[in-house]
Each structure stands twice: as C-alpha cells, then as structure tokens.
XYZ file of C-alpha atoms in Angstrom:
665
model
C 3.271 107.618 16.095
C 6.566 108.765 17.515
C 9.684 106.627 17.322
C 9.627 106.096 21.058
C 6.066 104.874 21.006
C 6.815 102.476 18.131
C 9.735 100.992 20.072
C 7.508 100.488 23.157
C 4.799 98.651 21.104
C 7.394 96.434 19.446
C 8.866 95.503 22.807
C 5.365 94.709 24.166
C 4.727 92.425 21.162
C 7.988 90.497 21.665
C 7.279 90.034 25.377
C 3.762 88.837 24.619
C 5.043 86.322 22.050
C 7.598 84.986 24.497
C 4.908 84.515 27.172
C 3.030 82.197 24.803
C 5.980 79.823 24.389
C 7.099 77.015 26.687
C 9.700 77.555 29.307
C 12.937 75.636 29.413
C 11.748 73.565 32.417
C 8.867 71.992 30.350
C 6.264 73.237 32.853
C 5.461 76.778 32.027
C 2.894 77.595 29.332
C 1.960 73.921 28.274
C -0.715 73.803 25.560
C -3.025 70.812 24.399
C -1.351 67.475 23.365
C -0.717 66.958 19.587
C -2.826 64.347 17.667
C -1.040 60.906 17.796
C 0.712 60.014 14.521
C 0.168 56.649 12.698
C -1.348 55.185 9.580
C -2.207 52.005 7.674
C -2.120 50.592 4.155
C -4.302 48.027 2.400
C -3.292 45.623 -0.303
C -4.690 42.713 -2.325
C -4.315 40.913 -5.621
C -3.975 43.399 -8.456
C -6.160 41.389 -10.862
C -9.012 38.865 -10.849
C -10.727 37.105 -13.684
C -14.319 35.926 -13.292
C -16.774 34.452 -15.804
C -20.194 35.920 -16.260
C -22.535 34.573 -13.549
C -19.603 33.411 -11.392
C -17.666 34.816 -8.479
C -14.112 35.148 -7.278
C -12.308 36.209 -4.165
C -9.458 38.569 -3.209
C -7.782 38.585 0.179
C -7.433 42.175 1.479
C -4.634 42.700 3.973
C -4.176 45.732 6.250
C -0.751 46.751 7.576
C -0.677 49.211 10.469
C 2.209 51.490 11.332
C 3.179 53.992 13.982
C 0.715 54.561 16.808
C -2.294 53.413 14.780
C -3.911 50.181 16.104
C -7.569 50.764 15.338
C -10.204 49.031 13.181
C -10.399 49.566 9.443
C -13.706 49.646 7.596
C -13.776 48.485 3.966
C -15.869 49.456 0.972
C -15.728 48.856 -2.782
C -16.582 51.177 -5.644
C -16.401 51.041 -9.427
C -18.043 47.628 -9.509
C -20.004 48.022 -12.722
C -23.506 46.867 -13.580
C -24.478 43.514 -12.153
C -21.360 43.186 -9.988
C -21.525 43.032 -6.201
C -18.721 43.150 -3.675
C -19.003 41.635 -0.216
C -16.360 41.719 2.493
C -16.013 39.070 5.189
C -15.625 40.836 7.553
C -16.559 44.321 6.407
C -14.478 45.809 9.258
C -11.061 44.469 10.060
C -10.971 44.765 13.823
C -8.070 45.826 16.001
C -5.541 42.971 16.078
C -6.904 41.506 12.820
C -5.237 41.903 9.445
C -7.303 40.286 6.651
C -10.721 40.250 5.041
C -11.998 38.286 2.043
C -13.633 40.302 -0.741
C -16.016 38.283 -2.894
C -16.735 39.814 -6.288
C -19.824 38.222 -7.818
C -20.975 38.843 -11.367
C -24.341 38.289 -13.013
C -25.131 36.668 -16.339
C -25.694 40.155 -17.779
C -22.449 41.755 -16.460
C -20.544 43.372 -19.326
C -17.577 41.422 -20.653
C -14.359 43.394 -20.198
C -12.015 44.803 -17.593
C -12.899 47.443 -14.977
C -10.989 48.852 -12.054
C -12.536 48.162 -8.672
C -11.392 50.487 -5.882
C -11.230 49.176 -2.331
C -11.229 51.925 0.263
C -10.160 51.518 3.830
C -11.237 54.129 6.410
C -10.454 54.474 10.142
C -10.826 56.973 12.913
C -7.722 59.072 13.362
C -6.083 58.029 10.085
C -6.335 58.986 6.464
C -8.299 56.777 4.070
C -6.294 54.320 1.991
C -7.130 52.638 -1.295
C -6.110 49.651 -3.418
C -7.237 48.677 -6.930
C -8.226 45.323 -8.465
C -8.480 44.930 -12.243
C -11.638 42.854 -12.579
C -11.853 41.029 -15.897
C -15.275 39.556 -16.699
C -15.207 36.829 -19.316
C -17.839 34.949 -21.220
C -18.534 31.620 -19.490
C -16.866 28.493 -20.915
C -19.353 26.119 -22.323
C -19.743 23.007 -20.130
C -18.522 20.005 -22.057
C -20.920 17.354 -23.273
C -19.195 14.943 -20.906
C -18.126 14.514 -17.295
C -14.759 13.392 -15.905
C -13.814 11.351 -12.851
C -10.461 10.304 -11.404
C -9.773 7.147 -9.365
C -7.722 9.149 -6.799
C -8.074 12.410 -4.912
C -4.378 12.458 -4.103
C -1.212 10.756 -5.313
C 2.107 10.056 -3.558
C 5.138 10.265 -5.854
C 7.230 7.158 -5.062
C 11.006 6.913 -5.592
C 12.070 6.464 -9.209
C 12.880 2.759 -8.701
C 9.359 1.988 -7.484
C 6.564 1.085 -9.851
C 3.383 3.095 -9.114
C -0.151 2.168 -9.978
C -1.259 4.861 -12.470
C -4.587 6.550 -11.569
C -7.404 6.125 -14.097
C -9.250 9.062 -15.626
C -12.766 8.220 -16.770
C -14.792 10.246 -19.297
C -18.543 9.704 -19.433
C -20.123 11.152 -22.564
C -23.620 12.560 -22.732
C -25.963 11.188 -25.351
C -25.081 12.428 -28.794
C -21.417 13.204 -28.085
C -18.866 10.714 -29.392
C -15.940 13.046 -30.075
C -12.442 13.066 -28.681
C -11.495 14.752 -25.417
C -8.051 16.379 -25.328
C -6.354 16.099 -21.885
C -3.827 18.490 -20.334
C -2.597 19.520 -16.888
C -1.985 22.902 -15.309
C -0.869 24.106 -11.889
C 2.258 21.994 -11.486
C 5.892 23.141 -11.310
C 8.121 22.397 -14.238
C 9.707 19.488 -12.286
C 6.404 17.676 -11.899
C 4.488 16.199 -14.783
C 1.197 14.355 -15.345
C 0.983 12.505 -18.645
C -1.976 10.710 -20.218
C -2.255 7.552 -22.232
C -3.894 8.445 -24.525
C -3.917 12.247 -24.191
C -6.513 12.574 -26.932
C -9.151 10.282 -25.536
C -11.663 8.670 -27.921
C -12.575 5.871 -25.501
C -13.718 6.104 -21.913
C -10.524 5.800 -19.819
C -6.949 7.053 -19.801
C -4.142 6.186 -17.409
C -2.371 9.062 -15.650
C 1.377 8.833 -15.132
C 2.786 11.205 -12.532
C 6.523 11.797 -12.609
C 8.898 13.846 -10.489
C 11.339 14.921 -13.211
C 13.919 15.823 -10.551
C 14.352 18.436 -7.843
C 10.745 18.956 -6.813
C 10.764 20.217 -3.199
C 8.634 18.217 -0.739
C 5.096 19.534 -0.574
C 1.548 19.156 -1.821
C 0.830 20.410 -5.317
C -2.590 20.926 -6.879
C -2.922 19.507 -10.416
C -5.806 20.645 -12.534
C -6.810 18.253 -15.311
C -8.485 19.949 -18.243
C -10.542 18.027 -20.757
C -11.584 19.843 -23.953
C -14.198 18.373 -26.241
C -13.387 18.238 -29.959
C -15.132 20.826 -32.142
C -15.144 23.493 -29.436
C -18.077 21.861 -27.662
C -16.875 22.771 -24.172
C -14.554 21.600 -21.426
C -14.424 20.167 -17.940
C -11.796 20.341 -15.175
C -11.046 18.481 -12.000
C -8.213 18.710 -9.437
C -6.195 16.340 -7.327
C -3.260 16.677 -4.971
C 0.211 15.394 -5.840
C 2.395 14.858 -2.754
C 6.193 14.834 -2.861
C 7.723 13.677 0.401
C 10.999 12.382 1.842
C 11.286 8.821 3.146
C 9.296 8.317 6.362
C 11.328 7.596 9.514
C 10.621 5.296 12.456
C 11.955 2.453 14.541
C 10.071 -0.333 12.739
C 11.619 -1.164 9.355
C 9.579 -3.248 6.904
C 11.748 -4.141 3.923
C 10.572 -5.624 0.635
C 13.089 -7.625 -1.316
C 14.287 -6.106 -4.573
C 12.456 -7.597 -7.524
C 9.499 -8.543 -5.346
C 5.924 -7.733 -6.196
C 5.487 -3.944 -6.569
C 4.145 -2.173 -3.503
C 1.646 0.324 -4.897
C 0.392 1.488 -1.486
C 1.710 1.176 2.094
C -0.024 2.820 5.058
C 0.112 2.513 8.855
C -2.481 2.966 11.558
C -1.239 3.644 15.062
C -3.832 2.271 17.477
C -7.199 3.874 16.612
C -5.610 6.807 14.768
C -5.990 7.617 11.071
C -4.419 5.668 8.264
C -1.134 7.407 7.330
C 0.751 6.810 4.101
C 4.399 5.718 4.490
C 7.024 6.914 1.987
C 9.646 4.261 1.323
C 13.363 4.730 1.062
C 14.983 4.041 -2.295
C 15.946 0.568 -1.104
C 12.306 -0.361 -0.407
C 12.356 0.020 3.369
C 9.150 1.359 4.897
C 9.897 2.861 8.314
C 7.289 3.880 10.865
C 6.430 3.965 14.573
C 3.691 2.274 16.547
C 3.282 4.126 19.828
C -0.023 2.477 20.810
C -0.359 -1.117 22.091
C -1.634 -2.197 18.693
C -1.196 -1.102 15.089
C -2.096 -1.976 11.510
C -0.285 -2.013 8.198
C -2.007 -2.089 4.770
C -0.270 -2.707 1.474
C -1.485 -3.112 -2.095
C 0.265 -5.349 -4.616
C -0.539 -6.749 -8.078
C -2.337 -10.101 -8.190
C -3.616 -12.016 -11.214
C -3.709 -8.870 -13.294
C -5.635 -6.984 -10.602
C -4.950 -5.739 -7.086
C -4.602 -7.390 -3.674
C -4.972 -5.362 -0.477
C -3.310 -7.044 2.537
C -3.870 -5.750 6.079
C -1.828 -6.810 9.115
C -3.416 -6.132 12.529
C -0.898 -6.853 15.284
C 0.357 -5.671 18.647
C 3.279 -3.259 18.449
C 5.756 -6.024 19.413
C 4.242 -8.415 16.873
C 4.445 -5.723 14.175
C 8.163 -5.198 14.833
C 8.788 -8.953 14.703
C 6.750 -9.346 11.541
C 8.671 -6.519 9.875
C 11.976 -8.131 10.902
C 10.849 -11.397 9.304
C 10.000 -9.809 5.985
C 12.789 -10.487 3.424
C 14.947 -11.876 6.271
C 16.574 -14.781 4.464
C 17.365 -14.082 0.783
C 16.943 -10.345 0.263
C 17.804 -9.080 -3.186
C 17.623 -10.324 -6.771
C 20.023 -9.716 -9.637
C 20.073 -10.606 -13.318
C 22.226 -13.633 -12.390
C 21.171 -16.727 -14.310
C 22.675 -20.164 -13.660
C 22.194 -23.236 -15.862
C 22.550 -26.913 -15.094
C 21.751 -30.482 -15.983
C 20.566 -33.563 -14.117
C 22.367 -36.888 -14.425
C 21.682 -40.407 -13.271
C 17.962 -40.156 -14.000
C 16.535 -43.096 -15.922
C 13.374 -43.066 -17.974
C 10.972 -40.114 -17.751
C 11.267 -39.589 -14.037
C 11.385 -35.981 -12.764
C 13.918 -34.127 -10.675
C 13.847 -30.683 -9.160
C 16.403 -28.247 -7.845
C 16.158 -25.225 -5.567
C 18.717 -22.411 -5.263
C 17.818 -19.378 -3.241
C 14.117 -18.955 -3.907
C 14.079 -20.237 -7.505
C 13.082 -23.763 -8.561
C 14.090 -25.681 -11.690
C 12.976 -29.109 -12.881
C 13.372 -31.527 -15.786
C 12.431 -34.968 -16.946
C 15.154 -37.525 -17.303
C 18.712 -36.146 -17.598
C 17.340 -32.792 -18.734
C 18.557 -29.219 -18.404
C 17.271 -26.445 -16.165
C 17.809 -22.692 -15.638
C 17.665 -20.745 -12.389
C 16.816 -17.096 -12.931
C 17.282 -13.766 -11.075
C 19.309 -15.390 -8.330
C 20.290 -13.167 -5.370
C 23.951 -12.218 -5.017
C 26.476 -14.173 -3.018
C 26.828 -17.842 -2.040
C 23.680 -19.957 -2.088
C 22.859 -23.532 -1.197
C 21.723 -25.988 -3.850
C 19.119 -28.642 -2.940
C 18.204 -31.236 -5.574
C 15.871 -34.226 -5.296
C 15.181 -37.088 -7.728
C 11.744 -38.685 -7.718
C 11.615 -42.467 -7.975
C 9.200 -44.753 -9.716
C 5.638 -44.514 -8.476
C 5.401 -47.110 -5.679
C 1.779 -46.567 -4.778
C -1.231 -45.155 -6.522
C -0.845 -41.379 -6.797
C 2.242 -41.308 -4.566
C 5.527 -39.984 -5.928
C 8.503 -41.034 -3.774
C 11.853 -39.318 -3.395
C 14.804 -41.702 -3.778
C 17.991 -39.609 -4.063
C 19.077 -36.094 -3.000
C 22.058 -33.761 -3.372
C 22.955 -30.750 -1.225
C 25.753 -28.303 -2.131
C 26.518 -25.573 0.360
C 27.510 -21.933 -0.310
C 27.829 -22.180 -4.092
C 28.545 -18.867 -5.791
C 28.487 -19.306 -9.590
C 28.928 -16.453 -12.004
C 25.970 -15.305 -14.052
C 25.551 -17.353 -17.194
C 27.698 -20.174 -15.887
C 26.721 -23.850 -15.688
C 26.713 -25.839 -12.510
C 28.526 -29.179 -12.414
C 26.058 -31.910 -13.341
C 23.725 -32.880 -10.517
C 24.357 -36.641 -10.897
C 22.215 -38.712 -8.617
C 24.541 -41.696 -9.056
C 27.652 -39.741 -7.977
C 29.237 -39.908 -4.555
C 27.694 -36.585 -3.392
C 24.185 -37.989 -3.683
C 22.443 -39.834 -0.818
C 19.196 -41.590 -0.060
C 16.536 -39.670 1.880
C 15.261 -40.994 5.162
C 11.751 -42.355 5.440
C 9.241 -42.510 8.271
C 5.572 -43.370 8.541
C 3.131 -40.726 9.721
C -0.469 -41.387 10.737
C -2.916 -38.518 10.452
C -5.944 -38.521 12.759
C -9.197 -36.600 12.891
C -9.747 -37.136 9.137
C -13.157 -38.266 7.862
C -13.328 -40.959 5.196
C -14.930 -38.408 2.853
C -12.050 -35.946 3.268
C -9.117 -36.793 1.011
C -5.816 -35.248 2.120
C -2.477 -34.356 0.614
C 1.059 -34.038 1.970
C 3.720 -31.724 0.565
C 7.286 -31.448 1.818
C 10.020 -28.820 1.626
C 13.525 -28.548 3.018
C 14.655 -25.032 3.892
C 18.392 -24.570 4.511
C 19.909 -22.208 7.033
C 21.180 -20.309 3.999
C 17.695 -19.592 2.743
C 17.349 -22.140 -0.091
C 14.133 -24.213 -0.346
C 14.086 -27.630 -1.900
C 10.967 -29.676 -2.727
C 10.607 -33.410 -2.357
C 8.212 -33.620 -5.321
C 7.693 -31.543 -8.406
C 3.943 -31.389 -7.781
C 2.035 -30.993 -4.528
C 0.794 -34.155 -2.874
C -2.339 -35.498 -4.574
C -5.538 -35.701 -2.504
C -5.980 -39.283 -1.436
C -8.004 -41.164 1.168
C -5.225 -43.067 3.021
C -4.292 -41.431 6.331
C -0.992 -43.297 6.656
C 1.778 -41.739 4.551
C 5.478 -42.042 3.869
C 7.413 -38.962 4.829
C 10.857 -38.261 3.286
C 13.699 -36.359 4.961
C 17.321 -35.320 4.745
C 19.610 -37.458 6.944
C 21.007 -35.740 10.031
C 24.596 -36.010 8.692
C 23.601 -33.911 5.660
C 22.036 -31.110 7.755
C 23.487 -28.175 9.671
C 22.038 -26.071 12.491
C 19.247 -23.899 11.125
C 18.050 -26.382 8.444
C 14.399 -27.285 8.772
C 11.985 -29.619 7.041
C 8.488 -28.248 6.467
C 5.713 -30.838 6.208
C 2.317 -29.499 5.066
C -0.695 -31.811 5.431
C -3.932 -30.462 3.880
C -7.511 -31.531 3.815
C -9.129 -29.951 0.773
C -12.722 -28.980 0.119
C -14.492 -27.578 -2.902
C -15.440 -23.978 -2.337
C -18.904 -22.500 -2.874
C -20.113 -22.123 -5.524
C -19.107 -25.408 -7.143
C -17.093 -23.567 -9.810
C -14.763 -22.076 -7.197
C -11.214 -23.525 -6.913
C -10.222 -26.164 -4.395
C -9.244 -24.615 -1.134
C -7.816 -26.059 2.056
C -10.332 -26.636 4.855
C -7.894 -27.824 7.517
C -4.176 -27.954 7.651
C -1.094 -28.974 9.666
C 2.247 -27.240 9.137
C 5.089 -28.748 11.158
C 8.824 -28.229 11.254
C 11.705 -30.512 12.200
C 15.424 -30.761 11.545
C 15.166 -34.498 10.939
C 12.267 -36.767 9.982
C 13.516 -40.194 10.956
C 10.880 -41.445 13.468
C 7.299 -42.569 12.878
C 4.667 -40.118 14.129
C 0.976 -39.771 14.765
C -0.492 -36.261 14.380
C -4.042 -34.944 14.358
C -5.796 -32.208 12.399
C -7.724 -29.585 14.324
C -11.547 -29.383 14.393
C -13.725 -28.023 11.613
C -13.709 -24.225 11.586
C -17.104 -22.862 12.764
C -18.921 -20.950 10.045
C -18.656 -17.190 10.532
C -21.258 -14.531 9.880
C -20.123 -12.467 6.899
C -21.958 -9.199 6.224
C -21.487 -5.942 4.296
C -20.080 -2.992 6.224
C -22.580 -0.176 6.019
C -21.680 3.275 4.808
C -19.057 4.542 2.382
C -16.950 3.281 0.764
C -19.045 0.411 -0.478
C -17.783 -3.152 -1.024
C -16.241 -3.760 2.401
C -17.029 -7.041 4.183
C -17.007 -8.011 7.823
C -16.545 -11.488 9.396
C -17.709 -12.298 12.954
C -17.327 -15.672 14.646
C -15.590 -17.872 17.176
C -12.202 -19.659 17.193
C -11.598 -23.144 18.573
C -8.775 -23.314 21.047
C -6.544 -25.052 18.470
C -6.789 -21.998 16.226
C -6.412 -19.380 18.916
C -3.348 -17.655 17.361
C -5.677 -15.426 15.331
C -7.682 -15.236 12.166
C -7.200 -14.380 8.457
C -10.096 -13.136 6.405
C -9.723 -13.542 2.607
C -12.020 -11.994 0.005
C -11.790 -12.796 -3.683
C -13.537 -11.384 -6.747
C -12.293 -13.459 -9.653
C -14.296 -11.600 -12.274
C -12.720 -8.254 -11.388
C -9.342 -9.569 -10.136
C -9.760 -7.768 -6.821
C -8.605 -9.405 -3.619
C -8.339 -8.467 0.048
C -6.814 -10.212 3.069
C -6.867 -9.196 6.708
C -4.510 -10.967 9.161
C -5.405 -10.377 12.778
C -3.734 -11.860 15.848
C -5.309 -12.988 19.097
C -3.571 -10.248 21.072
C -4.747 -7.571 18.669
C -8.320 -8.823 19.070
C -7.807 -8.908 22.860
C -10.519 -11.569 23.145
C -10.424 -15.280 23.785
C -12.083 -17.378 21.094
C -13.972 -14.555 19.344
C -13.192 -12.309 16.390
C -14.718 -9.383 14.556
C -12.636 -8.526 11.499
C -13.477 -6.256 8.584
C -11.876 -4.759 5.501
C -10.862 -1.245 6.681
C -11.702 2.062 5.067
C -8.408 3.248 3.586
C -9.835 6.106 1.494
C -8.513 8.796 3.819
C -4.849 7.896 3.241
C -2.853 9.730 0.581
C -2.843 7.891 -2.705
C -5.647 5.454 -2.014
C -7.017 4.489 -5.430
C -10.559 3.243 -5.917
C -9.086 0.753 -8.427
C -7.692 -1.211 -5.480
C -10.999 -1.833 -3.706
C -13.330 -4.786 -3.681
C -16.269 -3.954 -5.947
C -19.813 -3.558 -4.688
C -22.471 -5.649 -6.482
C -19.966 -8.294 -7.675
C -20.260 -11.979 -6.628
C -17.529 -12.661 -4.120
C -15.946 -15.739 -2.518
C -14.630 -15.457 1.047
C -12.899 -17.715 3.494
C -11.991 -17.294 7.144
C -8.910 -19.155 8.425
C -8.455 -19.770 12.136
C -4.892 -20.095 13.485
C -3.427 -18.004 10.706
C -3.414 -18.093 6.893
C -4.027 -21.554 5.494
C -1.539 -22.381 2.769
C -2.774 -23.360 -0.654
C 0.076 -24.807 -2.640
C -0.718 -22.691 -5.691
C -1.167 -19.596 -3.531
C 2.288 -18.067 -4.012
C 1.868 -15.470 -1.271
C 2.919 -17.934 1.369
C 4.875 -20.717 -0.235
C 6.985 -18.147 -2.145
C 7.610 -16.194 1.014
C 8.690 -19.303 2.920
C 12.110 -18.890 1.286
C 12.425 -15.117 1.520
C 10.507 -14.315 4.648
C 10.135 -16.424 7.782
C 6.681 -18.030 7.344
C 5.313 -20.082 10.185
C 1.675 -20.688 9.582
C 0.964 -18.655 12.725
C 0.173 -15.210 11.454
C 2.829 -15.113 8.709
C 6.073 -14.950 10.537
C 5.606 -13.340 13.911
C 7.467 -16.316 15.424
C 10.472 -17.727 13.656
C 9.830 -21.475 12.991
C 11.846 -23.865 15.091
C 12.579 -27.573 15.328
C 9.434 -29.288 16.588
C 7.019 -26.411 15.967
C 3.537 -27.456 14.788
C 0.708 -25.167 13.694
C -2.930 -26.049 13.109
C -5.235 -24.065 10.845
C -8.868 -24.420 9.876
C -10.873 -22.649 7.179
C -14.546 -21.901 6.571
C -15.635 -20.821 3.110
C -18.642 -19.141 1.530
C -19.800 -16.488 -0.915
C -21.762 -13.279 -0.916
C -22.362 -10.105 -2.927
C -21.199 -6.904 -1.142
C-alpha cells in the first residue's frame, strides 16, 4: 500500500472513532445507560458456643450502601454433621435489616470448633459473606438438685435503706446430700450478689444484692450458678436487678428515720399496673395519682415476719394521708435522756412521755428515754394513785414541761409530783351506752401535745370491766395550749375464733377533746355484720376477699386484716368509702402484687395455712398492743377514720366495729 493510501485509511479510522463518541451537547451518539452502582455487607457475632443437642442464635445484620436497596437472601454453609442452620426470615426484605440465624446441634454433633459461612446474595450486587466460629461443647450434666428464687426481680434501694434479702432454695433429688457452691455471673463490677452461705449444705441461702457504687441506672441480668460437690452437675437461674433514681411526683409519702424498714413500696394509679417506687435517700416516696382513685402497698417487718399494708383511697385522700405520715415528730437520733420520779409513795407507778418514747417506774424510780428526735420536745408525766375501785387505776398528779431540749446522755430535773409544777388532773363521769351486760369494756386515755409528745394516763391499758360508768381524767385547760388534744379510747373486747386467738376489739369509740371537764354520755355503734370471706381464685395463691355491708355509723370505709401467726405473715387493706364508690357495701381483697419489681414471695400470705381474719368498719380498730396505730398516733396523725386522712380536732368522735373469723386460703 502506498503512503497516500495508508494516510487515507488512518484518517478514515479516526473519523469513524470520533463518530462513535458523544458530542459536547450530550445528545449526539448516546449509548445504553450504565448498570447502577451499590452494594451491601452482612455482619453478625463472630463466635457462638452451643452444647451438644442444644441450639443458639446469631443476629445477622445487613447494611446497604449506594444505590442498592433490594432484598438479600441468606444461606449457611460449613455447618458440619448434625448441625442445622435456620434463618428467620431467610430473605431480608427491602427496608429490613436483620434476620435471626438459629444454629441447632444434635447429640451426635462432633465436639470442637468449625467455621460457619453465612452468604448473602442479591440481584444487582455481589455476594457478601460473614463467618461465625461455632464451638460445640459436651453438655453439662444436670445437677442432682433444682433451684428456686423468691424473686424474679430486685430493686436496689439506697444504701441507708434495709432491704429484704431474697431467698434461694435448693431442692435435692433422692440420694444427693452434698454441698452446692453458689456464684453469680452477668453483672458489672459495681453490682454484687452475695450468698449466705455460698457453699450451701442446707436448703436455703439468703441473697444480698449491693450496688458497690457508680452503677448506671438500668436493668441487669444476674445468673445464679449452683454447682454440686463432686462434679455431679450444675443448675442456673436468672433474675433482673434494677438500679433506678428516686421516683418523682407531687405526692410525697415520708417515713420517719428509724421507723420500721420499708422493704417494698408500690403505687397503682386507678386500674393501672402496680409500679414500684424508688425512695429518695431521706425515705421520701414520691409519685403521682392521675386517676380519681389510687392505691399504695408497702411491706414492713412484723413479729419476725412480714406485713403487707395496702391503702385504697381517692387521689385527694392519698395526698392527705401522705401528708399525715410522719407529720409530727419526724426523725430519730441516738439521743438518750435519763430521769427520775419524785414524790411517789409506796409501789405506785408513774409514766413519762417525750416525743414518741415512753418511760415508767415504780416508786421514786429511774427511767430512760431512747432515740429521741432532735430539737425541743414536750415532757408529759402522770402519777397513778392508789386503786380506788376494783381494777381501776386513777391518775392523781401530772406534770407538763414544754419545749425541753436536753443534751444526749443528760438527766432531766426530777419529775417531783409534790413540787409546784405538778397539778391535779380534772375528772368527769362518762356513761357508755349500747353495751351488753356480757360485753366487758375498757377505757384508755392519752394526751397528745401540739408539739407531738404523747402522754398516757395509766401505765397499762384499761382493764375489761362490766361497769359502763367510768371516771375520765384530763389536763386542766390552764395547762393546755392550742393544738393539745386528749384521746379517749373505749373498747369492747371479744375473744377471736378459734378460742386460742388473742383478744381483739369488737367495737370501739375514739374521741378527741382539748379538755375533759364535763360529764358525758356516749354510745358504741352497732355490731359489725359478718362478712363473707373467700379465697381469690387464680395465681398467686393465698389471697383472701371480704364482701359485706357497712352500717351507717361505720360508713367511712373498711379495713381488712389477715393474720397467719404460725408463719408470721400479715396483710391489711384499708379502703375508704369514696374509693369503694358505694353506700353501705364493700368488696375488698388482697391484691396481686407479683407484677411489681421486687415483689418477693416471702411477703405473701401462705396458701394452706390456718388464718385469722377480721373486718373493721369505720376504719382500723385500735388494739392497745397493736403498735401500728398507737405508735403512729405520736408520729403520724391518726384519727380512727382511715388512719389519718382527716387531722383529729377538738370534739371529733369516730365509731368502729369489727367482725372476726378464720379460714384456710
């Protein structure tokens, strides 16, 4: 080919190549669109350990990038003999990101570690893979015992609150009597669960849960591992440990420092669920009641066991009840004050009250007042005279000292009933009506000062006697100040069923007055109609229900008490008339609290155990030896009408009646 021809061919080739390209205006010579770009990745846990014959799961996550938005199909390979892999779902659809891979082994799967490959495939994108190191282990021998825990969850209280430790129970199979070593896994270093004992040779161990400091709020899963001695196997169980800040709200229920430990405190707003309340470090439980009615449940120690107390009120009543709790004398200290009585002849008794502590002595004896609250306190002392009538102990001299603030360990000036500061009490004659000849009655008297001190007019409660005309003692008006109130408690007692049960009040009058100088006639209310008490069906077992009617005199509400002396388990439900929203009828039952965090089966009334019950109309009837109410009369405002919803006032009178019985839940 000549040079000219070669130049012509080359030029033609260049022109042809240019014709195949795009023009500068973007319109000439456009070819087919390029394939969209985009991809995805898959990821999951890098390792999984599964015992022979068991299964485990891995969460597979897909991450899309670029223009890729499609579905991803999953498959697994390298499973090994006897191992199966199942995805749920097997295709991660558009807009979805996860699938659960279940790797199941058989009893014959080889022990060891293999690499399982998960492959993700999709239209328009390259396949992607991820690997899981599957370790198959020999199964752990099941222990020759089983374990149970009294809680499913536990709320970590502030460090100055005493918790009720859960109980771990080990039940051994026949032939196994060895020790079980206990340990805990799954908790951060700042949380600990400790066992007493941690090498269990008996059947139960207490579990102490401690926040060692700095644990963030949250729910933590604790796994308890029990290992049988001699390598005979192990068992595990789990429970949730909750760390939470103090609950907030506009209702503030405060317990006095040094008062009975509050192991459990929960609130129910209307018909909602029971919700655990976390206290502040100064024992204030704050919460809201948005519904017209609400309930509070607390658990305290009682007679070596547990008492569950439930308050069912309207929202306004709940706020008033909370404000009455610990309203007078709030806090205790190590302050101890000593003293002596003077001017007491023979073996007669005298008693003194300061704050909420009582002291007494025979003759010119000594006394000590312990754990007194801080600040100034009133002192109320009474000397009992010679017995003037059968089984009647009169009061013949009294002393009141206002706003005394002694140092701890100091001694008060002698309470000399012959000194100028002493005075004679007033007397009046009261006649009590609506009392049958077969119903002996007692009268007990207290004097509560505006400063929160309670004084008693006799060392012992009034003795049951037949006479219905009694002498009532009082503090003269000149010795009182505004806010002082006498509390006169008249009680008709009855023997509970069965005959071995303790004496309990059947009808009662609680009345208040600043002075007691005039004679008075006052009547007890009618006998309380017997309720129908039955067992609440379903789980949890052991709950009782009381249904009945209330006489008009007892219309303030009803209190339902349940006692199991043999197990030291007690429950009380206080319910007001407005909560019931019915006139003259009630239907009250021990609630199911098992859904609240930290509810412990130790607290509950036991099924199959003989149980005494009593239903009180008009509010909780006061038994002198029942410290829940007489004790609280000095630290909380107790009225006899539903435990303090209304602050007692001069002239207030409350009537209560009680029916009593027994059953086996």
